[in-house]
Amino acid sequence: RGLVAVAGTGASGSAPGAVGFMPIVRRTKSRDGDRLVVGLIHPEGLATHMRLTIRDADALGLVAGFDGQVIASTAGPAPGASLAGLPVFHDYLPRVEHAAYRGVGVGGAEQALAFRVSGTRALVVIVQRPVASVLDDWLEEARWRMLVAALAVLAVAGLTWTAARSVRARAQA
């Protein structure tokens, strides 16, 4: 829908469902005096950006207000749903700007959550993953590191044994 839809008639028409914007208003100074600059942020654009950034089917990204009302989500709760029961909103905000913890998440299961508060708006970005998924990823990474560490220990033990044998042979000679 554009300005052409209301040109000449003065009728506003109807907007498609699920369209909403977050306005941002800034005052700027110019030679002609103060001006207001209005910007509109589309929450679904934020959700799309989070989906592309996260790239993990198990993860969930959310943007919410300080009251716990969902503004945008990659999946799960619809915009307008309340997340006020999460520890982020009653244990951390507004005194903590960012944190990561393990606990109850969206959906009630144990999750690994991280959040960050916007520095200029009353917005919170929350990302969560199931703890089992996080531990599986960690174990996958740790296996290779444990293998390298074990090989290093074996190499040091072999070199120590060789050096000790050489010292004993020299002492007997």
Coordinates of N, CA and C in Angstrom, one line a residue:
R1 N 0.8 -1.2 0.0 CA 0.0 0.0 0.0 C 0.9 1.2 0.0
G2 N 0.6 2.2 -0.8 CA 1.3 3.4 -0.8 C 0.5 4.7 -0.8
L3 N 1.1 5.8 -1.1 CA 0.3 7.0 -1.0 C -0.7 7.1 -2.2
V4 N -0.5 6.4 -3.3 CA -1.4 6.4 -4.4 C -2.8 5.8 -3.9
A5 N -2.8 4.9 -3.0 CA -4.0 4.3 -2.5 C -4.9 5.3 -1.9
V6 N -4.4 6.4 -1.3 CA -5.2 7.4 -0.6 C -5.3 8.7 -1.4
A7 N -4.7 8.8 -2.5 CA -4.6 10.0 -3.3 C -6.0 10.3 -3.8
G8 N -6.5 11.5 -3.6 CA -7.7 12.0 -4.1 C -8.9 11.6 -3.3
T9 N -8.9 10.5 -2.6 CA -10.1 10.0 -1.9 C -10.0 10.4 -0.4
G10 N -8.9 10.5 0.1 CA -8.8 10.8 1.5 C -9.0 9.6 2.4
A11 N -9.4 8.5 1.8 CA -9.7 7.2 2.6 C -8.4 6.6 2.9
S12 N -8.3 6.0 4.1 CA -7.1 5.4 4.5 C -7.0 3.9 4.0
G13 N -8.0 3.3 3.7 CA -8.0 1.9 3.3 C -7.6 1.0 4.4
S14 N -7.3 -0.2 4.1 CA -6.9 -1.2 5.2 C -5.5 -1.6 5.0
A15 N -4.8 -1.8 6.0 CA -3.4 -2.3 6.0 C -3.4 -3.8 6.1
P16 N -2.5 -4.5 5.5 CA -2.4 -5.9 5.6 C -2.1 -6.3 7.0
G17 N -2.5 -7.5 7.5 CA -2.3 -7.9 8.8 C -0.8 -8.2 9.1
A18 N -0.4 -8.2 10.3 CA 0.9 -8.5 10.8 C 2.0 -7.5 10.3
V19 N 1.5 -6.3 10.0 CA 2.5 -5.2 9.6 C 2.6 -4.3 10.7
G20 N 3.7 -4.0 11.2 CA 3.9 -3.1 12.3 C 5.3 -2.6 12.2
F21 N 5.5 -1.4 12.7 CA 6.8 -0.7 12.7 C 7.1 -0.2 14.1
M22 N 8.4 -0.1 14.4 CA 8.8 0.6 15.7 C 9.3 2.0 15.2
P23 N 8.7 3.0 15.7 CA 9.2 4.3 15.3 C 10.4 4.8 16.1
I24 N 11.3 5.5 15.4 CA 12.5 6.1 16.1 C 12.4 7.5 15.7
V25 N 12.4 8.4 16.7 CA 12.4 9.8 16.4 C 13.6 10.5 17.0
R26 N 14.3 11.2 16.2 CA 15.5 11.9 16.6 C 15.4 13.4 16.3
R27 N 15.8 14.3 17.2 CA 15.9 15.7 16.9 C 17.3 16.0 16.4
T28 N 17.3 16.8 15.3 CA 18.6 17.2 14.7 C 18.6 18.7 14.6
K29 N 19.7 19.3 14.6 CA 19.8 20.8 14.4 C 20.4 21.0 13.0
S30 N 19.8 22.0 12.4 CA 20.3 22.4 11.1 C 20.3 24.0 11.1
R31 N 20.7 24.5 10.0 CA 20.8 26.0 9.8 C 19.4 26.6 9.9
D32 N 18.4 25.8 9.5 CA 17.0 26.3 9.5 C 16.3 26.1 10.8
G33 N 17.0 25.5 11.8 CA 16.3 25.2 13.1 C 16.3 23.8 13.4
D34 N 15.6 23.4 14.4 CA 15.5 22.0 14.8 C 14.6 21.3 13.9
R35 N 14.9 20.0 13.6 CA 14.1 19.2 12.8 C 13.9 17.8 13.5
L36 N 12.8 17.2 13.2 CA 12.6 15.8 13.7 C 12.8 14.8 12.5
V37 N 13.6 13.8 12.8 CA 13.8 12.8 11.8 C 13.1 11.5 12.4
V38 N 12.2 11.0 11.5 CA 11.5 9.8 11.9 C 11.9 8.6 11.1
G39 N 12.3 7.5 11.8 CA 12.6 6.3 11.2 C 11.7 5.2 11.6
L40 N 11.5 4.2 10.7 CA 10.6 3.1 11.1 C 11.4 1.8 10.9
I41 N 11.4 1.0 12.0 CA 12.1 -0.3 12.0 C 11.0 -1.4 11.9
H42 N 11.2 -2.2 10.9 CA 10.2 -3.3 10.7 C 10.7 -4.5 11.6
P43 N 9.9 -5.0 12.6 CA 10.3 -6.1 13.4 C 10.6 -7.4 12.7
E44 N 9.9 -7.6 11.6 CA 10.1 -8.9 10.9 C 11.5 -8.8 10.2
G45 N 11.9 -7.7 9.9 CA 13.3 -7.5 9.3 C 14.3 -7.9 10.4
L46 N 14.1 -7.5 11.6 CA 15.0 -7.9 12.7 C 15.0 -9.4 12.9
A47 N 13.8 -10.0 12.8 CA 13.7 -11.5 13.0 C 14.4 -12.2 11.8
T48 N 14.3 -11.7 10.6 CA 15.0 -12.3 9.5 C 16.5 -12.2 9.6
H49 N 16.9 -11.0 10.1 CA 18.4 -10.9 10.3 C 18.9 -11.8 11.4
M50 N 18.1 -12.0 12.4 CA 18.5 -13.0 13.5 C 18.5 -14.4 12.9
R51 N 17.6 -14.8 12.1 CA 17.5 -16.1 11.5 C 18.8 -16.4 10.7
L52 N 19.2 -15.4 9.9 CA 20.4 -15.5 9.1 C 21.7 -15.5 9.9
T53 N 21.7 -14.8 11.0 CA 22.9 -14.7 11.9 C 23.0 -16.0 12.7
I54 N 21.9 -16.5 13.3 CA 22.0 -17.7 14.2 C 22.3 -18.9 13.4
R55 N 21.6 -19.2 12.3 CA 21.8 -20.4 11.5 C 21.8 -21.7 12.3
D56 N 21.0 -21.8 13.3 CA 21.0 -23.1 14.1 C 19.5 -23.4 14.3
A57 N 19.1 -24.6 13.9 CA 17.7 -24.9 14.0 C 17.2 -25.0 15.4
D58 N 18.1 -25.3 16.4 CA 17.7 -25.4 17.8 C 17.6 -24.1 18.5
A59 N 18.2 -23.1 18.0 CA 18.3 -21.8 18.6 C 17.1 -20.9 18.4
L60 N 16.8 -20.0 19.3 CA 15.7 -19.1 19.2 C 16.2 -17.7 19.5
G61 N 15.9 -16.8 18.7 CA 16.2 -15.4 18.9 C 15.0 -14.5 19.1
L62 N 15.1 -13.6 20.0 CA 13.9 -12.8 20.3 C 14.3 -11.3 20.5
V63 N 13.5 -10.4 20.2 CA 13.6 -9.0 20.6 C 12.4 -8.7 21.4
A64 N 12.5 -8.2 22.6 CA 11.4 -7.9 23.5 C 11.6 -6.5 24.1
G65 N 10.5 -6.0 24.6 CA 10.6 -4.8 25.4 C 11.0 -5.1 26.9
F66 N 11.2 -4.1 27.7 CA 11.6 -4.3 29.1 C 10.4 -5.0 29.8
D67 N 9.2 -4.8 29.3 CA 8.1 -5.5 30.0 C 7.9 -6.9 29.7
G68 N 8.7 -7.4 28.8 CA 8.7 -8.8 28.4 C 7.8 -9.1 27.2
Q69 N 7.3 -8.1 26.5 CA 6.4 -8.3 25.4 C 7.3 -8.5 24.1
V70 N 7.0 -9.6 23.4 CA 7.8 -10.0 22.2 C 7.5 -9.0 21.1
I71 N 8.6 -8.5 20.5 CA 8.4 -7.6 19.4 C 8.8 -8.4 18.1
A72 N 9.8 -9.2 18.1 CA 10.2 -10.0 17.0 C 10.7 -11.3 17.5
S73 N 10.6 -12.4 16.7 CA 11.0 -13.7 17.1 C 11.4 -14.5 15.8
T74 N 12.5 -15.3 15.9 CA 12.8 -16.2 14.8 C 11.9 -17.3 14.7
A75 N 11.3 -17.8 15.8 CA 10.3 -18.9 15.8 C 9.7 -18.8 17.2
G76 N 8.7 -19.6 17.4 CA 8.2 -19.7 18.8 C 7.1 -18.6 19.0
P77 N 7.3 -17.8 20.1 CA 6.3 -16.9 20.5 C 6.0 -15.8 19.5
A78 N 4.7 -15.5 19.3 CA 4.3 -14.5 18.3 C 4.5 -13.1 18.9
P79 N 4.7 -12.1 18.0 CA 4.8 -10.8 18.5 C 3.6 -10.4 19.4
G80 N 3.8 -9.8 20.5 CA 2.8 -9.5 21.5 C 2.7 -10.4 22.6
A81 N 3.3 -11.6 22.5 CA 3.3 -12.6 23.6 C 4.1 -12.1 24.8
S82 N 3.8 -12.5 26.0 CA 4.5 -12.0 27.1 C 5.6 -13.1 27.6
L83 N 6.8 -12.6 27.9 CA 7.9 -13.4 28.4 C 8.3 -12.9 29.8
A84 N 7.4 -12.2 30.4 CA 7.7 -11.6 31.7 C 8.1 -12.6 32.8
G85 N 7.7 -13.9 32.6 CA 8.1 -14.9 33.6 C 9.5 -15.4 33.5
L86 N 10.3 -15.0 32.4 CA 11.7 -15.4 32.3 C 12.5 -14.7 33.3
P87 N 13.6 -15.4 33.8 CA 14.5 -14.8 34.7 C 15.1 -13.5 34.2
V88 N 15.3 -13.4 32.9 CA 15.9 -12.1 32.3 C 15.1 -10.9 32.8
F89 N 13.8 -11.0 32.9 CA 13.0 -9.8 33.2 C 12.8 -9.6 34.7
H90 N 12.8 -10.6 35.5 CA 12.6 -10.4 36.9 C 13.8 -10.5 37.8
D91 N 14.9 -11.1 37.3 CA 16.1 -11.3 38.1 C 17.2 -10.3 37.6
Y92 N 17.3 -10.0 36.3 CA 18.4 -9.3 35.8 C 18.1 -7.8 35.4
L93 N 17.0 -7.6 34.7 CA 16.7 -6.2 34.2 C 16.1 -5.4 35.4
P94 N 16.4 -4.1 35.4 CA 17.1 -3.3 34.5 C 18.6 -3.1 34.9
R95 N 19.0 -3.7 36.0 CA 20.4 -3.4 36.5 C 21.5 -4.1 35.8
V96 N 21.2 -5.2 35.0 CA 22.3 -5.9 34.3 C 22.0 -5.7 32.8
E97 N 23.1 -5.2 32.1 CA 22.9 -5.0 30.7 C 23.1 -6.2 29.8
H98 N 23.9 -7.1 30.2 CA 24.1 -8.4 29.4 C 24.5 -9.5 30.4
A99 N 24.1 -10.7 30.0 CA 24.5 -11.8 30.8 C 24.2 -13.1 30.0
A100 N 24.7 -14.2 30.5 CA 24.4 -15.5 29.9 C 24.2 -16.4 31.2
Y101 N 23.2 -17.3 31.1 CA 22.9 -18.2 32.2 C 22.2 -19.4 31.6
R102 N 22.1 -20.4 32.5 CA 21.5 -21.7 32.2 C 20.3 -21.8 33.1
G103 N 19.1 -21.9 32.5 CA 17.9 -22.0 33.2 C 16.7 -22.1 32.3
V104 N 15.6 -21.7 32.9 CA 14.3 -21.8 32.2 C 14.3 -20.8 31.0
G105 N 13.8 -21.3 29.9 CA 13.8 -20.4 28.7 C 12.3 -20.4 28.2
V106 N 12.2 -19.9 27.0 CA 10.9 -19.9 26.3 C 10.5 -21.4 26.0
G107 N 9.4 -21.8 26.4 CA 9.0 -23.2 26.2 C 9.1 -24.0 27.5
G108 N 9.8 -23.4 28.5 CA 9.9 -24.1 29.8 C 11.0 -25.1 30.0
A109 N 11.6 -25.5 29.0 CA 12.7 -26.5 29.1 C 14.0 -25.8 29.5
E110 N 15.0 -26.5 30.0 CA 16.3 -25.9 30.4 C 17.0 -25.5 29.2
Q111 N 17.4 -24.2 29.2 CA 18.1 -23.6 28.0 C 19.4 -22.9 28.5
A112 N 20.3 -22.7 27.5 CA 21.4 -21.8 27.7 C 21.0 -20.5 27.0
L113 N 20.8 -19.5 27.9 CA 20.3 -18.2 27.4 C 21.4 -17.1 27.5
A114 N 21.3 -16.2 26.6 CA 22.2 -15.0 26.7 C 21.3 -13.8 26.3
F115 N 21.5 -12.6 26.9 CA 20.7 -11.5 26.5 C 21.6 -10.2 26.5
R116 N 21.1 -9.2 25.8 CA 21.8 -7.9 25.8 C 20.8 -6.9 25.7
V117 N 20.9 -5.8 26.4 CA 20.0 -4.7 26.4 C 20.5 -3.6 25.5
S118 N 19.6 -3.0 24.7 CA 20.0 -1.9 23.8 C 20.4 -0.7 24.7
G119 N 21.4 0.0 24.2 CA 21.9 1.1 24.9 C 21.1 2.4 24.8
T120 N 20.2 2.4 23.8 CA 19.4 3.6 23.5 C 17.9 3.4 23.6
R121 N 17.5 2.1 23.6 CA 16.0 1.8 23.6 C 15.8 0.8 24.7
A122 N 14.5 0.7 25.1 CA 14.1 -0.2 26.1 C 13.8 -1.6 25.4
L123 N 14.9 -2.1 24.8 CA 14.8 -3.4 24.1 C 15.8 -4.4 24.6
V124 N 15.4 -5.6 24.5 CA 16.3 -6.7 25.0 C 16.4 -7.7 23.8
V125 N 17.6 -8.2 23.5 CA 17.7 -9.2 22.5 C 18.1 -10.5 23.3
I126 N 17.4 -11.5 23.1 CA 17.6 -12.8 23.8 C 17.9 -13.9 22.8
V127 N 18.9 -14.7 23.0 CA 19.1 -15.9 22.2 C 19.2 -17.1 23.2
Q128 N 18.6 -18.2 22.8 CA 18.6 -19.4 23.6 C 18.8 -20.6 22.8
R129 N 19.4 -21.6 23.4 CA 19.6 -22.9 22.8 C 19.4 -24.0 23.9
P130 N 18.9 -25.1 23.5 CA 18.7 -26.2 24.5 C 20.1 -26.6 25.1
V131 N 20.1 -26.9 26.4 CA 21.4 -27.2 27.0 C 22.0 -28.5 26.4
A132 N 21.2 -29.4 26.0 CA 21.7 -30.7 25.4 C 22.4 -30.4 24.1
S133 N 21.9 -29.5 23.3 CA 22.5 -29.1 22.0 C 23.8 -28.4 22.3
V134 N 23.9 -27.5 23.3 CA 25.1 -26.8 23.6 C 26.2 -27.8 24.0
L135 N 25.8 -28.7 24.9 CA 26.7 -29.7 25.4 C 27.2 -30.7 24.3
D136 N 26.3 -31.0 23.4 CA 26.7 -31.9 22.3 C 27.8 -31.2 21.4
D137 N 27.5 -29.9 21.1 CA 28.5 -29.1 20.3 C 29.8 -29.0 21.1
W138 N 29.8 -28.8 22.4 CA 31.0 -28.6 23.2 C 31.8 -30.0 23.1
L139 N 31.1 -31.1 23.3 CA 31.7 -32.4 23.3 C 32.3 -32.7 22.0
E140 N 31.7 -32.3 20.9 CA 32.2 -32.5 19.6 C 33.5 -31.8 19.4
E141 N 33.6 -30.5 19.9 CA 34.8 -29.8 19.8 C 35.9 -30.3 20.8
A142 N 35.5 -30.7 22.0 CA 36.4 -31.1 23.0 C 37.0 -32.5 22.6
R143 N 36.3 -33.3 21.9 CA 36.9 -34.6 21.5 C 38.2 -34.4 20.8
W144 N 38.2 -33.6 19.8 CA 39.4 -33.3 19.0 C 40.6 -32.8 19.9
R145 N 40.2 -31.9 20.8 CA 41.2 -31.3 21.6 C 41.8 -32.3 22.6
M146 N 40.9 -33.2 23.1 CA 41.4 -34.2 24.0 C 42.3 -35.2 23.3
L147 N 41.9 -35.5 22.0 CA 42.8 -36.4 21.2 C 44.2 -35.7 21.0
V148 N 44.2 -34.5 20.7 CA 45.5 -33.8 20.5 C 46.3 -33.8 21.8
A149 N 45.6 -33.5 22.9 CA 46.3 -33.5 24.2 C 46.8 -34.8 24.6
A150 N 46.1 -35.9 24.3 CA 46.5 -37.3 24.6 C 47.7 -37.6 23.7
L151 N 47.7 -37.3 22.5 CA 48.9 -37.5 21.6 C 50.1 -36.7 22.1
A152 N 49.9 -35.5 22.6 CA 51.0 -34.7 23.1 C 51.6 -35.4 24.3
V153 N 50.7 -35.9 25.2 CA 51.2 -36.6 26.4 C 52.0 -37.8 26.0
L154 N 51.5 -38.6 25.1 CA 52.2 -39.8 24.6 C 53.5 -39.4 24.0
A155 N 53.6 -38.4 23.2 CA 54.9 -37.9 22.7 C 55.9 -37.6 23.7
V156 N 55.4 -36.8 24.7 CA 56.3 -36.4 25.8 C 56.8 -37.6 26.6
A157 N 55.8 -38.5 26.9 CA 56.2 -39.8 27.6 C 57.2 -40.6 26.8
G158 N 57.0 -40.7 25.5 CA 58.0 -41.5 24.7 C 59.3 -40.8 24.6
L159 N 59.4 -39.5 24.5 CA 60.7 -38.8 24.5 C 61.4 -38.9 25.9
T160 N 60.6 -38.9 26.9 CA 61.2 -39.0 28.3 C 61.7 -40.4 28.5
W161 N 61.0 -41.4 28.0 CA 61.5 -42.8 28.2 C 62.8 -43.0 27.3
T162 N 62.8 -42.4 26.1 CA 64.0 -42.5 25.3 C 65.2 -41.8 25.9
A163 N 65.0 -40.6 26.5 CA 66.1 -39.9 27.2 C 66.5 -40.6 28.4
A164 N 65.6 -41.2 29.2 CA 66.0 -41.9 30.4 C 66.9 -43.2 30.0
R165 N 66.5 -43.8 28.9 CA 67.2 -45.0 28.5 C 68.6 -44.6 28.0
S166 N 68.7 -43.5 27.3 CA 70.0 -43.0 26.9 C 70.9 -42.6 28.0
V167 N 70.4 -42.0 29.1 CA 71.1 -41.6 30.2 C 71.6 -42.9 31.0
R168 N 70.8 -43.9 31.1 CA 71.2 -45.2 31.8 C 72.3 -45.9 31.0
A169 N 72.1 -45.9 29.6 CA 73.1 -46.6 28.8 C 74.5 -45.9 28.9
R170 N 74.5 -44.5 29.0 CA 75.7 -43.8 29.1 C 76.3 -44.0 30.5
A171 N 75.5 -44.1 31.5 CA 76.0 -44.3 32.9 C 76.6 -45.7 33.0
Q172 N 76.1 -46.7 32.3 CA 76.7 -48.1 32.4 C 77.9 -48.2 31.6
A173 N 78.1 -47.3 30.6 CA 79.3 -47.4 29.8 C 80.5 -46.8 30.3

